[in-house]
CSV table of C-alpha atoms and ligand atoms in Angstrom, one decimal:
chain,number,residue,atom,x,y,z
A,1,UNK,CA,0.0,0.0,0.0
A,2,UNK,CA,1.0,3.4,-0.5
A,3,UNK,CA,0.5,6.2,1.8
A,4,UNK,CA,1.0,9.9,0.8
A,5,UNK,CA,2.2,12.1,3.7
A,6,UNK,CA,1.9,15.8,3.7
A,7,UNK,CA,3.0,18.4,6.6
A,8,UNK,CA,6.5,16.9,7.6
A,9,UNK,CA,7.0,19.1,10.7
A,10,UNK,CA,7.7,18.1,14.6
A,11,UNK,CA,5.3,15.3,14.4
A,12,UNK,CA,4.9,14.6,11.0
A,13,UNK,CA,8.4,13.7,10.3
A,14,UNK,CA,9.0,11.3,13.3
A,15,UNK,CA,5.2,9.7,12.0
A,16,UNK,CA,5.7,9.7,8.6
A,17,UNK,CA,9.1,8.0,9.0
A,18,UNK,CA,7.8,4.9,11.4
A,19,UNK,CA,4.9,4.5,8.4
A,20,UNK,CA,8.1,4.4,6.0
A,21,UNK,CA,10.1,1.6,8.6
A,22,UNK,CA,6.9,-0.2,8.8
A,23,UNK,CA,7.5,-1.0,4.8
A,24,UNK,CA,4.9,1.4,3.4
A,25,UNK,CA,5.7,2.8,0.4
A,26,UNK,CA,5.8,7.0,1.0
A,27,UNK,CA,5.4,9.7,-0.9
A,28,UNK,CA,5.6,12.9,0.9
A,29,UNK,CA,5.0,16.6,0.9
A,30,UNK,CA,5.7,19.6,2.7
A,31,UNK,CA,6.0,23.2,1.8
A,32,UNK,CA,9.4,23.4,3.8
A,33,UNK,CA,11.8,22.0,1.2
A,34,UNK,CA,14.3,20.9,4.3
A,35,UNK,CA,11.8,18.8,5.7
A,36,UNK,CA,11.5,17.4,2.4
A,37,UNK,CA,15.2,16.6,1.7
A,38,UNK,CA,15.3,15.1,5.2
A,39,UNK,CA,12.1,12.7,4.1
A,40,UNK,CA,13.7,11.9,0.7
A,41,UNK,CA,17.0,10.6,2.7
A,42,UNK,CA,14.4,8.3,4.8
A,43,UNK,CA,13.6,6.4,2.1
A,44,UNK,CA,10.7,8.8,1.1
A,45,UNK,CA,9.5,9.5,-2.6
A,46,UNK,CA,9.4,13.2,-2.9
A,47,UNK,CA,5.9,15.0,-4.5
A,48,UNK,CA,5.9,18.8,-6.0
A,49,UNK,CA,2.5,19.5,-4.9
A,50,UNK,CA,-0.2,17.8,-2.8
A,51,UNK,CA,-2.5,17.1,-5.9
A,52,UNK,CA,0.7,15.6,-7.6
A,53,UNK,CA,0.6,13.7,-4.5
A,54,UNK,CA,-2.9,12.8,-5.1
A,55,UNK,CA,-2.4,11.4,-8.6
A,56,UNK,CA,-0.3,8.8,-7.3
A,57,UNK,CA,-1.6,7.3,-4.1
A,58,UNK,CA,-5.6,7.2,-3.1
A,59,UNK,CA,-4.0,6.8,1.1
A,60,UNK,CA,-3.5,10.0,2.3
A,61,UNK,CA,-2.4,11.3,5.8
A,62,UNK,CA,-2.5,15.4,6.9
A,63,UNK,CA,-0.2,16.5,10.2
A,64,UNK,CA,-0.6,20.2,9.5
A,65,UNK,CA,-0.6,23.2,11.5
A,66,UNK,CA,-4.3,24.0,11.4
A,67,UNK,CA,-7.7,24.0,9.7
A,68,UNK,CA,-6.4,26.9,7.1
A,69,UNK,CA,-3.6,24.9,6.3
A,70,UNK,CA,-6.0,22.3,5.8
A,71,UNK,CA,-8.3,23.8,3.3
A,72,UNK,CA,-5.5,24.9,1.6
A,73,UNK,CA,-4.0,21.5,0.8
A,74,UNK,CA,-7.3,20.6,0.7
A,75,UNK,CA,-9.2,23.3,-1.7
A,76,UNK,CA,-6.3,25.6,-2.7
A,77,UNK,CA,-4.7,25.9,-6.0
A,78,UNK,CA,-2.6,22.9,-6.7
A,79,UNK,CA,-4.5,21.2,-3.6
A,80,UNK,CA,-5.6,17.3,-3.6
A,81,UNK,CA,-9.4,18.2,-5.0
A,82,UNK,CA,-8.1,19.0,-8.3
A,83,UNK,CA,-6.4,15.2,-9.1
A,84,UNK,CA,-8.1,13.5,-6.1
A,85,UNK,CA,-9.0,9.4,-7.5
A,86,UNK,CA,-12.2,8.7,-6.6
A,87,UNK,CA,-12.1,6.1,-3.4
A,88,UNK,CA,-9.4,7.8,-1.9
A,89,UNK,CA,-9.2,8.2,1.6
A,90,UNK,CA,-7.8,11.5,3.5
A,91,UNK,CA,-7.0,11.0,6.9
A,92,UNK,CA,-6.6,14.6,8.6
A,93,UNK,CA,-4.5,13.7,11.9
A,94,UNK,CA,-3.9,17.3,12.4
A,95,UNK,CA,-5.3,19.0,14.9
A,96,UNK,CA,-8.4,20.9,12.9
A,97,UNK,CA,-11.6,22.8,13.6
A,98,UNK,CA,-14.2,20.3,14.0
A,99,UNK,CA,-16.8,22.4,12.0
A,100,UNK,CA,-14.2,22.7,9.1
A,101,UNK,CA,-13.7,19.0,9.0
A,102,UNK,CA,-17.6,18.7,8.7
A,103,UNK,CA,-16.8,20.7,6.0
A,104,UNK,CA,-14.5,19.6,3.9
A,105,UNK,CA,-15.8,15.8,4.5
A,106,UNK,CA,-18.9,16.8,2.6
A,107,UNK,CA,-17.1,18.4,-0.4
A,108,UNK,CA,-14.6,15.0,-0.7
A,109,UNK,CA,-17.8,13.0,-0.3
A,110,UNK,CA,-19.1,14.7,-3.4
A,111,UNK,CA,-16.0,14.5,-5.2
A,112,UNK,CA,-16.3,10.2,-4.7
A,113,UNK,CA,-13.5,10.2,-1.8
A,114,UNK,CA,-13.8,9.9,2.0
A,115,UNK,CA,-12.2,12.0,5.0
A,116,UNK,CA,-12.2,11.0,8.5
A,117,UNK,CA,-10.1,12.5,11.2
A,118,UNK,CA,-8.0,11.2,13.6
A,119,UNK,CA,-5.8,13.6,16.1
A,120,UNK,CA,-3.4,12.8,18.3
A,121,UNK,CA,-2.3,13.4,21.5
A,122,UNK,CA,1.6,12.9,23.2
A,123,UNK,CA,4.2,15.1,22.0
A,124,UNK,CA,7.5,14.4,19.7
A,125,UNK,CA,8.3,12.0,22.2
A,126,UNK,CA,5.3,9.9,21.7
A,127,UNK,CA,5.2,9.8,18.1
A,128,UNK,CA,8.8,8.7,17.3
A,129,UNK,CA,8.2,5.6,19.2
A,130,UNK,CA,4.5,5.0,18.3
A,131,UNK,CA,3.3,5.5,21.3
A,132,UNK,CA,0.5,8.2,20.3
A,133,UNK,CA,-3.1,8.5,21.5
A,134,UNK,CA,-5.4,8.4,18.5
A,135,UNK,CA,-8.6,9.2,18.5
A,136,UNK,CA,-10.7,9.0,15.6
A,137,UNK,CA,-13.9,10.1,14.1
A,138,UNK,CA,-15.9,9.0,10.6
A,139,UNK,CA,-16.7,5.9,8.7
A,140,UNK,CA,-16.4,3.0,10.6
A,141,UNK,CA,-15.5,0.9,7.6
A,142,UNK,CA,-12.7,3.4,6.5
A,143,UNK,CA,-11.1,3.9,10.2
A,144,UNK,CA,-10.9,-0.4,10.5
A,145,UNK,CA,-9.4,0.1,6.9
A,146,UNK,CA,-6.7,2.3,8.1
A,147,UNK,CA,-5.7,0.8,11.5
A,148,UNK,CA,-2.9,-1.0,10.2
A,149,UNK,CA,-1.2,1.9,9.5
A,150,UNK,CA,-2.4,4.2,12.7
A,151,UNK,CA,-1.0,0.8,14.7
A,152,UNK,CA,2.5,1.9,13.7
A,153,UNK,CA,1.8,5.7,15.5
A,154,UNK,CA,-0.1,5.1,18.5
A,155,UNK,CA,-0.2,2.7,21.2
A,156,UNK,CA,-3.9,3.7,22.4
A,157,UNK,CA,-6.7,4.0,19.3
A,158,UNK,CA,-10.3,4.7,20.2
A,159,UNK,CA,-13.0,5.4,17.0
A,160,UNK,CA,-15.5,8.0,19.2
A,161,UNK,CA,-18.0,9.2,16.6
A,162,UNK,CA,-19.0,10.7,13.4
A,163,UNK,CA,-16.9,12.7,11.5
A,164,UNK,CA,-15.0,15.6,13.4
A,165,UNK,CA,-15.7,13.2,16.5
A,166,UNK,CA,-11.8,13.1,16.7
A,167,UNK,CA,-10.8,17.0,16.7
A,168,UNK,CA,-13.6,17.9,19.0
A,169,UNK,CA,-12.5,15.4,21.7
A,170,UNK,CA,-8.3,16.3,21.0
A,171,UNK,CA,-9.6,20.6,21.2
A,172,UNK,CA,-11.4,19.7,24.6
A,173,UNK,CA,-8.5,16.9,26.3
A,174,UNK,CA,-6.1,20.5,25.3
A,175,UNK,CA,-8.3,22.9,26.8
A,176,UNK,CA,-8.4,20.5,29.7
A,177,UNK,CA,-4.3,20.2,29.5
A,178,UNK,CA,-4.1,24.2,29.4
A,179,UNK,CA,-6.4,24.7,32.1
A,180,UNK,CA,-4.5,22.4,34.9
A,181,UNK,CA,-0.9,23.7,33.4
A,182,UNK,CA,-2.4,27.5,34.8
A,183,UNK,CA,-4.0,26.1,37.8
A,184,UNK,CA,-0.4,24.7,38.8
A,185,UNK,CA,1.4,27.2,38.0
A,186,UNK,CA,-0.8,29.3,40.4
A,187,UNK,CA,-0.9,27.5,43.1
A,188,UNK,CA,3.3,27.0,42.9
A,189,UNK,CA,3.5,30.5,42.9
A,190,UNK,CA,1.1,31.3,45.9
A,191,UNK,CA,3.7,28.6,47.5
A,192,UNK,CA,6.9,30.5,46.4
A,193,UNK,CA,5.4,33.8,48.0
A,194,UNK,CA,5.1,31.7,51.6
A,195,UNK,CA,8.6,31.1,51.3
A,196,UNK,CA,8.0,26.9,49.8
A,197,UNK,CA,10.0,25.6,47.2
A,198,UNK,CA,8.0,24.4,44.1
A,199,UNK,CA,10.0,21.5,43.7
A,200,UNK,CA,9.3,20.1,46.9
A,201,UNK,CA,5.9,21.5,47.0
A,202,UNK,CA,5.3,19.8,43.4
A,203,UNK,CA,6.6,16.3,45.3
A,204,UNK,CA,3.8,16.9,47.9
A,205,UNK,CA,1.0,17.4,45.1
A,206,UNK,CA,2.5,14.7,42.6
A,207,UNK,CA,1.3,12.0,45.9
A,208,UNK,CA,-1.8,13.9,47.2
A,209,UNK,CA,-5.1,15.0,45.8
A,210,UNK,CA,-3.8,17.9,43.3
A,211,UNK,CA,-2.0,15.9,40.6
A,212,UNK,CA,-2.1,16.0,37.1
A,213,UNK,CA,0.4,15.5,33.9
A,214,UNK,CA,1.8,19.1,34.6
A,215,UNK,CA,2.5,18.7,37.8
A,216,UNK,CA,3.8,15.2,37.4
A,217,UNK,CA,5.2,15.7,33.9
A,218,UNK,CA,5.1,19.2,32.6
A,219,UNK,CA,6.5,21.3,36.0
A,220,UNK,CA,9.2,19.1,36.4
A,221,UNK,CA,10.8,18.5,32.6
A,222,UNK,CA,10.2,21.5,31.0
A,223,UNK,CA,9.7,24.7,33.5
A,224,UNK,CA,11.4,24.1,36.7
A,225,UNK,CA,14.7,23.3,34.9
A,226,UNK,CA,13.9,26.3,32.7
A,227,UNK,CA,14.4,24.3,29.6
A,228,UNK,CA,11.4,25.2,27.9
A,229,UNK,CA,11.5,22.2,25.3
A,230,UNK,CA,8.6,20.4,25.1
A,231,UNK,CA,8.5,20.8,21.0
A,232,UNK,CA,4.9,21.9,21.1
A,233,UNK,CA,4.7,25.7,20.8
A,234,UNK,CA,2.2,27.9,23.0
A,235,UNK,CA,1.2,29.1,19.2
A,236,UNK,CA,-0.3,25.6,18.6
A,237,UNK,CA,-1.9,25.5,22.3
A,238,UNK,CA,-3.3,29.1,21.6
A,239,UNK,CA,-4.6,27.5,18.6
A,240,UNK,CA,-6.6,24.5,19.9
A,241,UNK,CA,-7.8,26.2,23.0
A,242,UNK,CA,-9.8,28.9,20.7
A,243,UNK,CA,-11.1,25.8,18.5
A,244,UNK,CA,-12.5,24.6,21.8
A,245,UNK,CA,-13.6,27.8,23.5
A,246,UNK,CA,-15.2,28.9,20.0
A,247,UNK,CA,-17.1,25.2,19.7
A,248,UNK,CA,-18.4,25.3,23.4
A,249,UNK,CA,-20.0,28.9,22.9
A,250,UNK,CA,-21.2,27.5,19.2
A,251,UNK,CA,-23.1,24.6,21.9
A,252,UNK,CA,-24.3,26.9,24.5
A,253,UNK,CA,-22.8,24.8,26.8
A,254,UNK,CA,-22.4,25.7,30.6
A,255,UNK,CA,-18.6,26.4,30.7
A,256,UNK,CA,-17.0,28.9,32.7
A,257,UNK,CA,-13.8,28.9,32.5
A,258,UNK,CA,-12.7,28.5,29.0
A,259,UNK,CA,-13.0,32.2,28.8
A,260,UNK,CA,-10.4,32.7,31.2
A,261,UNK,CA,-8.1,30.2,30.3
A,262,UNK,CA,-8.3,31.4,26.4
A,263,UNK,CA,-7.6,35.1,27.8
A,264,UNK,CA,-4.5,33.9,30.1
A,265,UNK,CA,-2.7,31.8,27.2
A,266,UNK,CA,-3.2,34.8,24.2
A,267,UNK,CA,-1.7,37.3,26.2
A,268,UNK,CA,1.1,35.3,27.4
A,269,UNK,CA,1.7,34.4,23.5
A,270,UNK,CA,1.4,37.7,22.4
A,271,UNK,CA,4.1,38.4,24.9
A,272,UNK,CA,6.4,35.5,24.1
A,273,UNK,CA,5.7,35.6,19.8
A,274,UNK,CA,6.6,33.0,17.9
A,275,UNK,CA,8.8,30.6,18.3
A,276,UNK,CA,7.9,30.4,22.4
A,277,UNK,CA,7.2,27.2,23.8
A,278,UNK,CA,3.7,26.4,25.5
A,279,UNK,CA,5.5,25.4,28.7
A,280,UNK,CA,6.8,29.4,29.0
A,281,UNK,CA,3.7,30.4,30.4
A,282,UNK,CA,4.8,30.5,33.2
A,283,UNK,CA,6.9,33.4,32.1
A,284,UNK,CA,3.3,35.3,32.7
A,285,UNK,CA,3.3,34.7,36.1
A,286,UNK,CA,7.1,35.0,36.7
A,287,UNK,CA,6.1,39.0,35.3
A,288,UNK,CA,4.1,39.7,38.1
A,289,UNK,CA,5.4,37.5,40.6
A,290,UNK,CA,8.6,39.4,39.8
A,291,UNK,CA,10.2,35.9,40.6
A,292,UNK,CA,11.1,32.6,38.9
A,293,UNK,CA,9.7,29.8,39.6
A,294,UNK,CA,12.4,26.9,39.9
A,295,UNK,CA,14.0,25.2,43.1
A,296,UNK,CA,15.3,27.1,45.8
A,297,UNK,CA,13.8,30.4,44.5
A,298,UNK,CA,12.6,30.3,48.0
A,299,UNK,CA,15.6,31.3,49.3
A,300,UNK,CA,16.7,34.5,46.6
B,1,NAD,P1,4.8,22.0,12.8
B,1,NAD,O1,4.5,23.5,12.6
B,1,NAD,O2,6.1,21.6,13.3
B,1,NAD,O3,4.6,21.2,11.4
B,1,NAD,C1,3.7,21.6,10.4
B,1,NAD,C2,4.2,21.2,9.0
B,1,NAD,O4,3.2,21.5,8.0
B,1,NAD,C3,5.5,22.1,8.7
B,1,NAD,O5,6.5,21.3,8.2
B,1,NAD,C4,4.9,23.0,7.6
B,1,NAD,O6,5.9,23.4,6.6
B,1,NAD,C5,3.9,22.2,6.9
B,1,NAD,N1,2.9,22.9,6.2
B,1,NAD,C6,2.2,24.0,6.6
B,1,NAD,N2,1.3,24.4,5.6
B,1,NAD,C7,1.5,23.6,4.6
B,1,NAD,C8,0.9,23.5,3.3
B,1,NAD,N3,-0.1,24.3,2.9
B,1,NAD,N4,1.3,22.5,2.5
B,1,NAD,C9,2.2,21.5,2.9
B,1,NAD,N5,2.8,21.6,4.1
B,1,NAD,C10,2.5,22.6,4.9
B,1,NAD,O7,3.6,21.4,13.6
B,1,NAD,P2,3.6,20.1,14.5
B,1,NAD,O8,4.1,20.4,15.9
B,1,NAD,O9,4.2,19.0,13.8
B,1,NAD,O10,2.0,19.9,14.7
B,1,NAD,C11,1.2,19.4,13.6
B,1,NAD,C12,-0.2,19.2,14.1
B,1,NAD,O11,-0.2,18.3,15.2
B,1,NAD,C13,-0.8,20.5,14.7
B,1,NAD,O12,-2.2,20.5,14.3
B,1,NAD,C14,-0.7,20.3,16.2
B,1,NAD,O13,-1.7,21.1,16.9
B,1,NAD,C15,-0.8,18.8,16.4
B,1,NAD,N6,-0.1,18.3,17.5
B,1,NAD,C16,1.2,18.7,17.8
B,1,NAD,C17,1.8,18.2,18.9
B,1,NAD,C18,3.2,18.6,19.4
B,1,NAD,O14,3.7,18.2,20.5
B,1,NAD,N7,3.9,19.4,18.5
B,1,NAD,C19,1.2,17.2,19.7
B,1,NAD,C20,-0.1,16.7,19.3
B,1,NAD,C21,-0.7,17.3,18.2
């Protein structure tokens, strides 16, 4: 079988080479012509454009940045509608609007082809060993068709609904995720300002009531030894938090504090700009804590 990859970026590459390994045939696409080259030397066939892409395989995965990035490869000039086979099946594993995928489903279904999505969630980490959570939504016939090849990225695989099931429960787990990184951070920093150490206040919480993956995860690898490298940019968390806080308000549903959460991580990007992890919001706090938050800053 042949699989056509396009979006070749901190995930994609690491996923699209374990598809390669696992003796797919590849052909890949990206417009970052370095990821490319690096693909190509992975044993990757190299495409000019994602509806060249389409003309040659009718198995077709998406890790890109966003919905817009989506319609673009999906709609734009030169994008997979124009030379799409009929039969083929897109599977957007990006992290996407569920009301675009809706979408965009509808015009593939009309063109003969079929879309289901399938986010994940674990970082870099995760998805050079295959150890991804994947959660899928659309045709049930098409996702058992394709778990062959999700078995090579995740460890965990769960079908939960119709189409756009997937990015609607991946927008929701990261608004959850964004909303216990801030609540720790806070209540670290409420700690620091009694004169506690957040490291050995985070080893209290990490076997008590209060613990979560980043307090048990997050605080400890990426913030407290100021390394800052979890790979997954507060851009991206920005990103899926407004997909979720924009799809609750769409529902009406009872939900209080998205809003606050949403406002907390926008600022805090607009401060940071590009390029700033999603574990440096605690940078935020540090601002009006006028302190940083790492062990022993109890003591200065
Ligand atoms: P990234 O920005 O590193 O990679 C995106 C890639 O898509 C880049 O190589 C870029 O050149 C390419 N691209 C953008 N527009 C394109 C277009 N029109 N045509 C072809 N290629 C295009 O992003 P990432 O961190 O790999 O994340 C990808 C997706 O996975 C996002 O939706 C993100 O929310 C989600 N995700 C990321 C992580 C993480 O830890 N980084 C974890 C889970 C899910």
């Amino acid at each position: 079988m042949k699989i056509g990859f396009i979006g070749l970026g901190r995930m994609g590459a690491p996923m699209a080479r374990r598809i390669r390994e696992a003796g797919y045939d590849l052909l890949v696409y990206d417009i970052n012509s370095a990821q490319m080259l690096i693909m190509q030397k992975a044993g990757a066939l190299p495409a000019k454009s994602a509806s060249m892409l389409a003309t040659h395989t009718k198995c077709i995965i998406l890790m890109l940045p966003d919905s817009q990035s989506v319609q673009a490869v999906v709609e734009g000039e030169q994008g997979l509608l124009a030379t799409l086979q009929p039969g083929s099946v897109i599977v957007d594993m990006s992290t996407s609007n569920p009301l675009v995928t809706r979408r965009l489903g509808a015009a593939l279904e009309r063109q003969g082809s079929i879309m289901i999505d399938a986010p994940v969630s674990g970082g870099v980490g995760k998805a050079e060993t295959g150890n991804l959570t994947i959660m899928v939504g659309g045709d049930e016939r098409t996702y058992q068709h394709m778990i062959p090849v999700l078995k090579t990225l995740g460890y965990y695989i769960e079908h939960v609904g119709p189409l756009g099931s997937g990015h609607t429960v991946k927008v929701l787990n990261n608004l959850l995720s964004a909303t216990h990184l801030l609540a720790t951070v806070e209540v670290l920093s409420a700690g620091l300002k009694m004169d506690i150490d957040p490291e050995k206040m985070l080893k209290v919480i990490n076997t008590s009531t209060g613990r979560n993956l980043s307090s048990e995860y997050k605080l400890p690898n990426f913030i407290l030894n100021r390394q800052f490298d979890s790979h997954f940019s507060m851009d991206l968390m920005c990103k899926d938090i407004s997909i979720a806080h924009d799809l609750i308000n769409a529902l009406k549903c009872p939900a209080f504090l998205p809003g606050v959460v949403t406002q907390l991580w926008y600022r805090a990007n607009e401060k940071g700009g590009r390029g700033y992890d999603h574990t440096e919001i605690v940078r935020l706090y540090e601002e009006w804590l006028e302190m940083e938050l790492k062990p022993g800053a109890n003591r200065s």
